[in-house]
Coordinates of C-alpha atoms in Angstrom, one line a residue:
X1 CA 108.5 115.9 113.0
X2 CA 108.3 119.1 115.2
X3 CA 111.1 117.7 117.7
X4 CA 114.9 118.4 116.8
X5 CA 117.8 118.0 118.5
X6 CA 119.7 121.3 119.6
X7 CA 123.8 120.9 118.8
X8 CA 126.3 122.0 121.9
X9 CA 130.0 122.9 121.0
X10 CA 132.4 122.6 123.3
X11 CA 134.9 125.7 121.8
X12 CA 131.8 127.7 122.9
X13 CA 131.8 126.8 126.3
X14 CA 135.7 126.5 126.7
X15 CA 136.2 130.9 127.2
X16 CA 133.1 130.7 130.2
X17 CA 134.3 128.0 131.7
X18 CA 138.6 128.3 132.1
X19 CA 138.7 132.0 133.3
X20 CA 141.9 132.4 131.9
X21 CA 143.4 129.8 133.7
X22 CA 143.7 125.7 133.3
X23 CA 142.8 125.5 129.5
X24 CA 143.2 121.8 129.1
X25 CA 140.7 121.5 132.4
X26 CA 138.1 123.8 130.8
X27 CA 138.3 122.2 127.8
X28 CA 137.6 118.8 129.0
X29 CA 134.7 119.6 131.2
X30 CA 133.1 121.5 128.2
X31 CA 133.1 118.5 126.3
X32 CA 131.6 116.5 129.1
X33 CA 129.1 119.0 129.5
X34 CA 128.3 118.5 125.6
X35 CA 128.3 115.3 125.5
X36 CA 125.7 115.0 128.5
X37 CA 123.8 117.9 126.7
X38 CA 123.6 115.5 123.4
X39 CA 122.2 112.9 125.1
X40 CA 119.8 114.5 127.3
X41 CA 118.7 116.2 123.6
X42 CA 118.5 112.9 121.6
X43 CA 116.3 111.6 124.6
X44 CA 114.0 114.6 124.2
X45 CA 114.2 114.1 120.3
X46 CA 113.2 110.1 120.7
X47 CA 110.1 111.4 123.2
X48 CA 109.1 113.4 120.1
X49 CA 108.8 110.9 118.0
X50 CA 107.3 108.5 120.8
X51 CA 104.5 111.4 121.3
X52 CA 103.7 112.0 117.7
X53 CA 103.3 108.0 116.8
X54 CA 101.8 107.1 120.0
X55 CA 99.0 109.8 119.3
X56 CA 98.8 109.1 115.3
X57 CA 98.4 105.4 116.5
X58 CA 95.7 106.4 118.7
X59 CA 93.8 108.3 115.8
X60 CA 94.0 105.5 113.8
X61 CA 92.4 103.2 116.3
X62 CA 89.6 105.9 116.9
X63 CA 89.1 106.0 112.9
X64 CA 89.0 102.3 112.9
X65 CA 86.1 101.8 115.5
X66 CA 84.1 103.5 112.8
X67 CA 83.8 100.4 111.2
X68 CA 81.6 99.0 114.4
X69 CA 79.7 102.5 113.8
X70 CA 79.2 102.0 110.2
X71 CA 78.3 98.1 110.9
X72 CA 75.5 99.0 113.1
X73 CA 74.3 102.0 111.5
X74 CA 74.0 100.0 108.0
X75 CA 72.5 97.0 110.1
X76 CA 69.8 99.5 111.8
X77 CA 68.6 100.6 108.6
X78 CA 68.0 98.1 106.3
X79 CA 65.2 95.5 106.6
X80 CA 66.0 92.6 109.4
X81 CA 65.9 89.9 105.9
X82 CA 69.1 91.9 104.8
X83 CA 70.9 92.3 107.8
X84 CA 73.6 89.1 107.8
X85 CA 74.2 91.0 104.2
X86 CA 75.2 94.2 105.5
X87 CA 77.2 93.4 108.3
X88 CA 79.4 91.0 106.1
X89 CA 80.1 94.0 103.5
X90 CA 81.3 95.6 106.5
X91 CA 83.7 93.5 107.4
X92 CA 84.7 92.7 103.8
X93 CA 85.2 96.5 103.6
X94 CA 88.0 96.6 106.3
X95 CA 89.8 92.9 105.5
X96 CA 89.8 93.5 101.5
X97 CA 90.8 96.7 101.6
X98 CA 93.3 96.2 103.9
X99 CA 95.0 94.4 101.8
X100 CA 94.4 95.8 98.5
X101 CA 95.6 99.0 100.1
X102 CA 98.8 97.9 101.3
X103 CA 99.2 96.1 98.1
X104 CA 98.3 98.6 96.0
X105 CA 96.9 101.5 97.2
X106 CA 99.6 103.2 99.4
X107 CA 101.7 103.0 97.1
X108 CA 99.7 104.7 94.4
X109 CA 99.0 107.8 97.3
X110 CA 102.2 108.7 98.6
X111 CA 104.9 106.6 96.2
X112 CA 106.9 109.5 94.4
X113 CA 105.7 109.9 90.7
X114 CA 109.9 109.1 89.7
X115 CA 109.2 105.7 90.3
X116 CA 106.1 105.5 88.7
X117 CA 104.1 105.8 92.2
X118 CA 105.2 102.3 93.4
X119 CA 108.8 102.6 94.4
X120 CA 109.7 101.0 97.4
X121 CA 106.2 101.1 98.5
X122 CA 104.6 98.3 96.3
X123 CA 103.9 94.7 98.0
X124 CA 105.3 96.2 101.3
X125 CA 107.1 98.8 102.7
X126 CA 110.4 98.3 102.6
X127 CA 111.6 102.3 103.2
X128 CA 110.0 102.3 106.7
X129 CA 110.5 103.8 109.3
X130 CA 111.9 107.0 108.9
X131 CA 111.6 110.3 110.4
X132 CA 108.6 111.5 108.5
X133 CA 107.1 108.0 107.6
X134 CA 106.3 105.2 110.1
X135 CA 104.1 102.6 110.3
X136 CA 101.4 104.6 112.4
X137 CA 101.2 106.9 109.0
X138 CA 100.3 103.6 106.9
X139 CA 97.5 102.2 109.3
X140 CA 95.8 105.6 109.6
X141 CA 95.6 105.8 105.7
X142 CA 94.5 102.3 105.4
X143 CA 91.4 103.2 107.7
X144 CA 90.5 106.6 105.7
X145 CA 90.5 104.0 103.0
X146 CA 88.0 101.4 104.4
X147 CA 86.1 103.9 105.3
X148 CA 85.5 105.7 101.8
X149 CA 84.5 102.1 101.3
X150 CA 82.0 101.7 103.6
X151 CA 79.9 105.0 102.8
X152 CA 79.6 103.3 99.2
X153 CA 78.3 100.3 100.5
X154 CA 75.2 102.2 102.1
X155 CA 74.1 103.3 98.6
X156 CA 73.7 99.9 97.0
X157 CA 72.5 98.2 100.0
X158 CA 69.6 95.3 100.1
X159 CA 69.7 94.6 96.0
X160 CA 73.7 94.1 95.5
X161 CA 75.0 90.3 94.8
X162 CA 77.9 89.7 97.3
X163 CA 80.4 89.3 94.0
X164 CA 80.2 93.1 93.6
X165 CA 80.7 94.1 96.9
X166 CA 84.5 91.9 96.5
X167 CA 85.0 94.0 93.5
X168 CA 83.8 97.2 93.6
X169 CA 85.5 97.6 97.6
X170 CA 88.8 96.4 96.3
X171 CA 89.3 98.7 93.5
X172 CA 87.9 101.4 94.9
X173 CA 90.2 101.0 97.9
X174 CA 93.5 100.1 96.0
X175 CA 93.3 102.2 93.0
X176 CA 90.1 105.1 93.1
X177 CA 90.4 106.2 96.4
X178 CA 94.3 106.6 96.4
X179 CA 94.8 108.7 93.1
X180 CA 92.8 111.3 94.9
X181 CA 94.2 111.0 98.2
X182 CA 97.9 111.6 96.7
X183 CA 96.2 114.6 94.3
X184 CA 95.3 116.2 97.4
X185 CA 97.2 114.8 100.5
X186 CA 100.6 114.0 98.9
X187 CA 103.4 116.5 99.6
X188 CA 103.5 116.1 95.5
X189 CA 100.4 116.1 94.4
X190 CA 99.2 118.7 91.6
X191 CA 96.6 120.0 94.0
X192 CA 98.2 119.4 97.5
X193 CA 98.4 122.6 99.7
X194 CA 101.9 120.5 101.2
X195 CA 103.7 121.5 98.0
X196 CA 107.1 123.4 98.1
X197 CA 106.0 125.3 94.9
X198 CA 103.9 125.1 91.7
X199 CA 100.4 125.5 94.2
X200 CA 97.5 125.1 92.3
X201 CA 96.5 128.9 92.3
X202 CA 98.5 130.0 94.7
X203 CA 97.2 127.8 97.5
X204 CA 96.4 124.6 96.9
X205 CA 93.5 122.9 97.8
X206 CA 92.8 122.5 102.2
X207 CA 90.7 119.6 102.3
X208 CA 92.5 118.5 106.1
X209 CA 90.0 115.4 106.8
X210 CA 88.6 114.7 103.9
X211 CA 85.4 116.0 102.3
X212 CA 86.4 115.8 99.0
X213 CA 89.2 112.7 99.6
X214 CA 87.0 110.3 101.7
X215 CA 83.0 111.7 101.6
X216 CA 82.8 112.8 98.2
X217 CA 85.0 109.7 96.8
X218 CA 82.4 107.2 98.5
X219 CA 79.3 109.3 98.0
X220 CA 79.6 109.7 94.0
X221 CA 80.3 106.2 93.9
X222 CA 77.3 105.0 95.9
X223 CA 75.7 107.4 93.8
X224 CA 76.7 105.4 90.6
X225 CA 76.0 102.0 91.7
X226 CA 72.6 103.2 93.3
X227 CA 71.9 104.3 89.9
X228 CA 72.8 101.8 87.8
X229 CA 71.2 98.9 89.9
X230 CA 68.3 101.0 90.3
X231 CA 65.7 101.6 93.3
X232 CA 64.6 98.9 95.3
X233 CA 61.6 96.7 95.2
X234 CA 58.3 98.5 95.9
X235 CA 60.2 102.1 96.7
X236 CA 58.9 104.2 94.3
X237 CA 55.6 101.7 92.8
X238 CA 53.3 103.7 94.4
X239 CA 51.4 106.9 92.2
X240 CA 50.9 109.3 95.5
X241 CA 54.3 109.5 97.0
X242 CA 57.4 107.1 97.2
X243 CA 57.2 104.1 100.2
X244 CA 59.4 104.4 102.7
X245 CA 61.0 101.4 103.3
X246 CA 62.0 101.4 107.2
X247 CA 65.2 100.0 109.0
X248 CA 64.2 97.3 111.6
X249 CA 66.0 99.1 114.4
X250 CA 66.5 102.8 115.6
X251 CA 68.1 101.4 118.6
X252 CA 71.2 100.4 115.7
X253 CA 70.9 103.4 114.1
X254 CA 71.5 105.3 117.3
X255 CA 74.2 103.3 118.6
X256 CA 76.0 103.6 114.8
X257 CA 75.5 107.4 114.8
X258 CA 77.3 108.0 118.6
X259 CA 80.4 105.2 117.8
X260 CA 80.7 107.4 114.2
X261 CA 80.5 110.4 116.7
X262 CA 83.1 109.1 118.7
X263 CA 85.2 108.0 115.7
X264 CA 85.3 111.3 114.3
X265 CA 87.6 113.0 117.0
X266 CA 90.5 110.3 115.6
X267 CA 89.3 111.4 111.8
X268 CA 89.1 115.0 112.2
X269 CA 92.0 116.1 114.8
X270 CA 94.0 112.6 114.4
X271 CA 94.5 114.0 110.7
X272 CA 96.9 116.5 112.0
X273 CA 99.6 113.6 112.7
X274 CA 101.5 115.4 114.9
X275 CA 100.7 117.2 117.7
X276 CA 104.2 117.9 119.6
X277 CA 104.6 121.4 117.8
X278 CA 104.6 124.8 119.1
X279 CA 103.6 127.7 117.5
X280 CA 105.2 130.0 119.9
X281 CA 109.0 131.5 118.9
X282 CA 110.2 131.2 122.4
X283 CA 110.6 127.4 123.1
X284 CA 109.8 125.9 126.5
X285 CA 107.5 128.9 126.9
X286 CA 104.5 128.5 124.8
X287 CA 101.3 127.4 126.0
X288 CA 100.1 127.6 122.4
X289 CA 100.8 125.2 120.0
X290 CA 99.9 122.3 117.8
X291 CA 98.1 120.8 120.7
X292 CA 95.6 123.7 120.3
X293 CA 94.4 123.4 116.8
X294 CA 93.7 119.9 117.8
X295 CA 91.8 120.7 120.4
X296 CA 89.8 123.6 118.5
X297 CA 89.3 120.7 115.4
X298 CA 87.8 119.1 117.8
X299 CA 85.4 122.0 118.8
X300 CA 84.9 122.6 115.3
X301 CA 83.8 119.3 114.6
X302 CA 81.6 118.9 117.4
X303 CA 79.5 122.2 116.6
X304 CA 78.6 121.7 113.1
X305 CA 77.4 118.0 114.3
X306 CA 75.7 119.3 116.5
X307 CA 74.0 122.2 114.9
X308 CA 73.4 120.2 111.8
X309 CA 71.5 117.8 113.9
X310 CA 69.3 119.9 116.0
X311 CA 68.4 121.9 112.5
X312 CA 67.3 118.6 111.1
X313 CA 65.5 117.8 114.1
X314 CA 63.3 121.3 113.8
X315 CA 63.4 121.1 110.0
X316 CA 61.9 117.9 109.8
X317 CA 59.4 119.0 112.3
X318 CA 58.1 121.5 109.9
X319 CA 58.3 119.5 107.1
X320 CA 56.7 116.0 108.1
X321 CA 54.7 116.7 111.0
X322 CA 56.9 114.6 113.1
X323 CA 60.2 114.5 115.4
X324 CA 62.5 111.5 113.2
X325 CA 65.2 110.0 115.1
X326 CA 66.7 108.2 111.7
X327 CA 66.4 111.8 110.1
X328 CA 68.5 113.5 113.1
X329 CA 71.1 110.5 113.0
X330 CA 72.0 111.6 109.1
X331 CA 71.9 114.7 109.7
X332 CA 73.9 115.0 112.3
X333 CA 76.6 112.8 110.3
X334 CA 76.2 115.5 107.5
X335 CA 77.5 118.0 109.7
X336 CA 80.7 116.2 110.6
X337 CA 81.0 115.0 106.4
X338 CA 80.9 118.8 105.3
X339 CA 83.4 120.5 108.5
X340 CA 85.9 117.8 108.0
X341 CA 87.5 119.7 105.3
X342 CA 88.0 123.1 107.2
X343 CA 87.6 121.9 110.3
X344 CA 91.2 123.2 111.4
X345 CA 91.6 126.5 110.2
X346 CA 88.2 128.0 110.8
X347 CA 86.8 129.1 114.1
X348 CA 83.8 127.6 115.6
X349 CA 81.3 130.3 115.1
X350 CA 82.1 129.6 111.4
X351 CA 81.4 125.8 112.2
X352 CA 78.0 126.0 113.2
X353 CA 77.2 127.8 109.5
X354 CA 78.7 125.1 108.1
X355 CA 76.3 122.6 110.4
X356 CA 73.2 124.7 109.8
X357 CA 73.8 124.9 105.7
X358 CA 74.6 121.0 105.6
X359 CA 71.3 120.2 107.6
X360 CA 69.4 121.9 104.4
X361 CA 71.8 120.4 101.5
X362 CA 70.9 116.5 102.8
X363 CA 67.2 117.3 103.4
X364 CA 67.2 119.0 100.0
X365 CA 69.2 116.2 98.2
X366 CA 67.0 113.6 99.8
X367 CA 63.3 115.5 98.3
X368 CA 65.3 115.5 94.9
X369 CA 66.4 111.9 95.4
X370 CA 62.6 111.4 95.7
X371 CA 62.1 113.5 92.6
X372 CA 63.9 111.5 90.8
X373 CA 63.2 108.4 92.2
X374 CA 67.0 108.0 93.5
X375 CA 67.0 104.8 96.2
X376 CA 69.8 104.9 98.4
X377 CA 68.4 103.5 102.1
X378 CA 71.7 105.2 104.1
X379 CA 71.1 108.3 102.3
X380 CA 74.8 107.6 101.7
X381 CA 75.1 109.6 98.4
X382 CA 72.8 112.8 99.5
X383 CA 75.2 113.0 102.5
X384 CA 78.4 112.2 102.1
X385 CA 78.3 113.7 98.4
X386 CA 76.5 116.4 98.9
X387 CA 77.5 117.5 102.2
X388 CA 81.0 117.1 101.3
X389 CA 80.7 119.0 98.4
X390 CA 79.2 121.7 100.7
X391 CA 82.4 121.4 103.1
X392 CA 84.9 121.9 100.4
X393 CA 82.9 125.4 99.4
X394 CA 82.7 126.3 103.2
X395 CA 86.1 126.2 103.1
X396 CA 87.0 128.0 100.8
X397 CA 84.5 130.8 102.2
X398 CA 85.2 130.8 105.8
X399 CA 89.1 129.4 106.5
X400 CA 91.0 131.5 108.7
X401 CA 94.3 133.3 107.8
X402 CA 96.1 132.9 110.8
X403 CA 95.0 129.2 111.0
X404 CA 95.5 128.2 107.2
X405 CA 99.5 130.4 108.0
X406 CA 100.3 128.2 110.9
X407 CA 98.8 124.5 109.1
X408 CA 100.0 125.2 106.2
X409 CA 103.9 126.6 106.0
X410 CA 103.8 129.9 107.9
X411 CA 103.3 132.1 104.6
X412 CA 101.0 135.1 105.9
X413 CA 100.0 135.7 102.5
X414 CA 98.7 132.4 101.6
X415 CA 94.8 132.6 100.1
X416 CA 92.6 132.2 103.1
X417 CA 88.4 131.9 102.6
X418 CA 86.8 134.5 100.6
X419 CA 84.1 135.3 103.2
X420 CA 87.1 136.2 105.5
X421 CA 89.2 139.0 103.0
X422 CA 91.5 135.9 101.6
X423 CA 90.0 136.6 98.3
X424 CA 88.4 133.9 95.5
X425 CA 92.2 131.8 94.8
X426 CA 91.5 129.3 97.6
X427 CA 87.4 128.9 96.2
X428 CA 88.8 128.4 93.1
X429 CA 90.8 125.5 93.8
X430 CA 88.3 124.1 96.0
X431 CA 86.2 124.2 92.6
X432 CA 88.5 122.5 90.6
X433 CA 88.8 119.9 93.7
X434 CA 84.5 118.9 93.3
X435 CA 84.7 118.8 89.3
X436 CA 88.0 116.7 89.1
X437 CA 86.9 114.2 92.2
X438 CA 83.2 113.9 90.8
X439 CA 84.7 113.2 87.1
X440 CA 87.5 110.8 88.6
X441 CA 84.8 108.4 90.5
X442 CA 82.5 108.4 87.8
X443 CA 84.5 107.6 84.8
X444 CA 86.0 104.7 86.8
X445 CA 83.3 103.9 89.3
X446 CA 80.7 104.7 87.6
X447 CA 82.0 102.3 84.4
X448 CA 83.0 99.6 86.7
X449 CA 79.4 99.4 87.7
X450 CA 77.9 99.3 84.3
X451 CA 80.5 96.4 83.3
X452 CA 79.2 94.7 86.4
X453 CA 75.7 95.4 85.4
X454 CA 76.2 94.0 81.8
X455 CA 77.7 90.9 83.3
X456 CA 74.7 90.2 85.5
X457 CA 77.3 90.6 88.7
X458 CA 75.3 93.5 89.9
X459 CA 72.1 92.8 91.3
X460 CA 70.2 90.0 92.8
X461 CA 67.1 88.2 91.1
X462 CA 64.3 90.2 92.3
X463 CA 63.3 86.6 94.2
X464 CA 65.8 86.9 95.7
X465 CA 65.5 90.6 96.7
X466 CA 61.9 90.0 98.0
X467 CA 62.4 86.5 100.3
X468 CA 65.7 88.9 101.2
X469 CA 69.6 88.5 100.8
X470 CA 70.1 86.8 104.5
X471 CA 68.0 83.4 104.0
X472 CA 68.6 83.3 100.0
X473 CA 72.7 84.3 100.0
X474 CA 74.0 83.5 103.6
X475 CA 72.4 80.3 104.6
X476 CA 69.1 82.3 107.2
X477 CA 67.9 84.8 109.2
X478 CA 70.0 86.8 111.7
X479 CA 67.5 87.0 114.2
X480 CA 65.1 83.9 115.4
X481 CA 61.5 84.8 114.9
X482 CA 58.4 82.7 116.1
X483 CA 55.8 81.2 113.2
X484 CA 53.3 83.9 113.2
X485 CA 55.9 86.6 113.1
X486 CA 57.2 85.3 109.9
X487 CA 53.6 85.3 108.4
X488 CA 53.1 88.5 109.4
X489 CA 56.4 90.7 108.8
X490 CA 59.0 88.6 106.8
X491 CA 59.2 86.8 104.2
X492 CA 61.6 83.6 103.7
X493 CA 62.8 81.6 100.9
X494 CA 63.9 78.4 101.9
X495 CA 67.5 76.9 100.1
X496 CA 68.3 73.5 98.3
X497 CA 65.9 70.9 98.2
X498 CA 62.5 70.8 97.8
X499 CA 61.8 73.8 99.9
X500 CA 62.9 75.7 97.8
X501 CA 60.4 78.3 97.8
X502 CA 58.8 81.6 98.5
X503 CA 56.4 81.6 101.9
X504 CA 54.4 84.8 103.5
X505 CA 54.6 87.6 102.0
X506 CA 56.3 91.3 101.9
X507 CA 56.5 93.1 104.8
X508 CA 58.1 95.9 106.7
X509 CA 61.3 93.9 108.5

């Protein structure tokens, strides 16, 4: 907490105030006058923490709407069959693993390793509030979370039996995802940049938002289950080139990308947590303070979306032959994936490298995906796994010294990028951070999705697949369509009875 309340002793002020006369008058006006100046403090002191939780609070709320983004992006880009599907994981995303995290999860990010991370913190939260941990601090963890969540969910999309979804979003949200966060968030974790000492070489590793923690974590999981399930029906069957099978609305797609937008000045600049702290060392006299690196993260994060998008847009110009809408919504959301780790401590020049580069890591993930015959419709695993791999090297090339000094403890000799004369330690780290969070998620990801696959929990019959999830798993269409437009774009599998059976045939909703 930046606020603290400033002490007043009376035996200071008795000698300026009794002029050698009237002693016992002096001294009781000085303590008057302290005890006014105490409470006048502790009023100051309460608006600091009113200020710090009321804007964490707000953060989290921002982070949270990303759900709605997430929901409609998913939505716009699967077939209209599989859109009931979708929007359900959604929402089982956010209500399981809000509960599995508070149950679970929290405690196993920021517990303290002496009590075997669980402490006071398992079933409930019993140590709270204090100073440096209030309530605000859980709910804006619990929506990083949901939304590591929710970028896995894109990968296995249209082919995943509902069963799975329950599974796989509950442990990644109450046991995956938290190891990592505390290894890099927690103010004890191995790797944290917010230890006292012991900094893994010298520096720790500065992952502020998450690139590693959240994109990576949900990325290389999608990437697992995608690959274990395997591509969908009819993706990659024909000999010439791989079909593309098209999402039944840009207009959700759109909508999605500018509410993820939106949510991403509560994910990148909310992760400060405070924001009542000066920088200056004359109090009441600083313009420049904590306030300004939010508003600079928020700069940052807004170029490289934006420069990642229009590089996308020109790119896959060249490329297809076309200007792709769908293709400038992901990449403009692999721009924000790889600044959110540096986005605080480099400047904004720096961030629109980091836009431009990401813009050629998706579109080059997404020809190998092709390669190698790799279905994921969101593209969830190309961007949020490669582009957040991307982020966590640009940071350790381009972070600032006088940025990662004020974030990070004040030490002007911390390791700062390499790119900027801060030399290879903070790289290094950010290394070690890729290898250890790509060999965490896959050992237990990636295993939980095989014992899923082995049990038949996995994937839908390929019936199923074809007449789509919607009228075969969640009792019909979400949209009413007329009798011709069902021959002629849909198919549908009517349930129970003695309709129970496959009409039309395969088309593009």
């Amino acid at each position: 907490m930046a606020s603290s309340t400033i002490s007043c002793n009376a035996s200071d002020l008795i000698p300026l105030l009794s002029g050698g006369a009237n002693a016992t008058a002096a001294a009781a006006a000085a303590e008057f006058i302290c005890q006014r100046f105490e409470t006048v403090s502790g009023k100051f002191t309460d608006a600091g923490y009113a200020i710090d939780n009321t804007y964490l609070l707000f953060s989290a709320y921002l982070v949270f709407s990303m759900q709605l983004g997430f929901a409609m992006l998913c939505a716009g880009s699967v077939r209209a069959k599989n859109t009931m599907n979708i929007m359900l994981t959604n929402v089982i995303d956010a209500a399981a693993g809000g509960l599995f995290y508070y149950l679970f999860g929290f405690a196993f990010a920021y517990g303290a390793p002496s009590n075997g991370f669980i402490g006071k913190h398992f079933f409930g939260m019993s140590d709270f509030p204090k100073p440096t941990f209030d309530y605000p601090f859980f709910l804006y963890q619990w929506t990083f979370a949901i939304a590591a969540a929710g970028i896995t969910s894109g990968s296995i999309a249209e082919r995943t039996q509902f069963v799975a979804y329950l599974i796989y979003s509950s442990f990644l949200t109450g046991l995956v995802y938290p190891i990592v966060s505390h290894w890099f968030w927690s103010s004890d974790g191995w790797a944290s940049p917010a230890r006292s000492d012991n900094l893994l070489f010298q520096s720790g590793v500065i992952d502020f938002a998450g690139s590693g923690v959240v994109h990576m974590v949900g990325g290389i999981a999608g990437l697992w289950g995608a690959l274990i399930e395997g591509p969908r029906i009819g993706r990659f069957e024909q000999r010439s080139k791989p079909l593309t099978l098209r999402g039944h609305s840009a207009t959700l797609v759109v909508l999605g990308t500018f509410l993820l937008w939106f949510g991403w000045y509560g994910f990148n600049p909310g992760s400060f947590a405070i924001i009542f702290k000066s920088y200056g060392t004359s109090p009441g006299s600083s313009f420049y303070g904590q306030w300004s690196a939010v508003g600079r993260t928020a700069v940052t994060t807004t170029l490289a979306g934006c420069t990642a998008a229009l590089t996308t847009l020109f790119g896959k110009r060249l490329i297809d032959g076309y200007w792709n809408v769908t293709d400038v919504c992901n990449g403009l959301l692999g721009g924000f994936a790889a600044i959110t780790s540096g986005c605080s401590v480099v400047e904004p020049w720096a961030a629109v490298i980091c836009g431009f580069v990401a813009a050629w890591v998706l579109m080059g993930f997404n020809k190998l995906a092709d390669k190698l015959q790799f279905d994921d419709p969101l593209e969830a695993a190309q961007l949020h796994g490669g582009c957040g791999a991307w982020g966590i090297i640009f940071t350790g090339l381009f972070a600032d010294k006088t940025y990662v000094s004020e974030i990070y403890g004040g030490d002007p000799n911390r390791p700062f990028g390499l790119f900027m004369g801060g030399g290879g330690r903070l790289l290094a780290a950010h290394v070690v951070q890729i290898v250890v969070i790509v060999g965490w998620v896959s050992v237990t990801m990636g295993t939980l999705f095989f014992v899923l696959h082995k049990m038949e929990l996995l994937r839908i019959p390929s019936e199923d697949e074809v007449a789509g999830m919607d009228p075969t798993s969640h009792g019909g269409l979400a949209y009413m369509y007329t009798e011709e437009e069902i021959k002629n774009g849909i198919m549908v599998r009517g349930v129970g009875g003695e309709d129970d059976h496959v009409q039309g045939h395969v088309g593009v909703l």
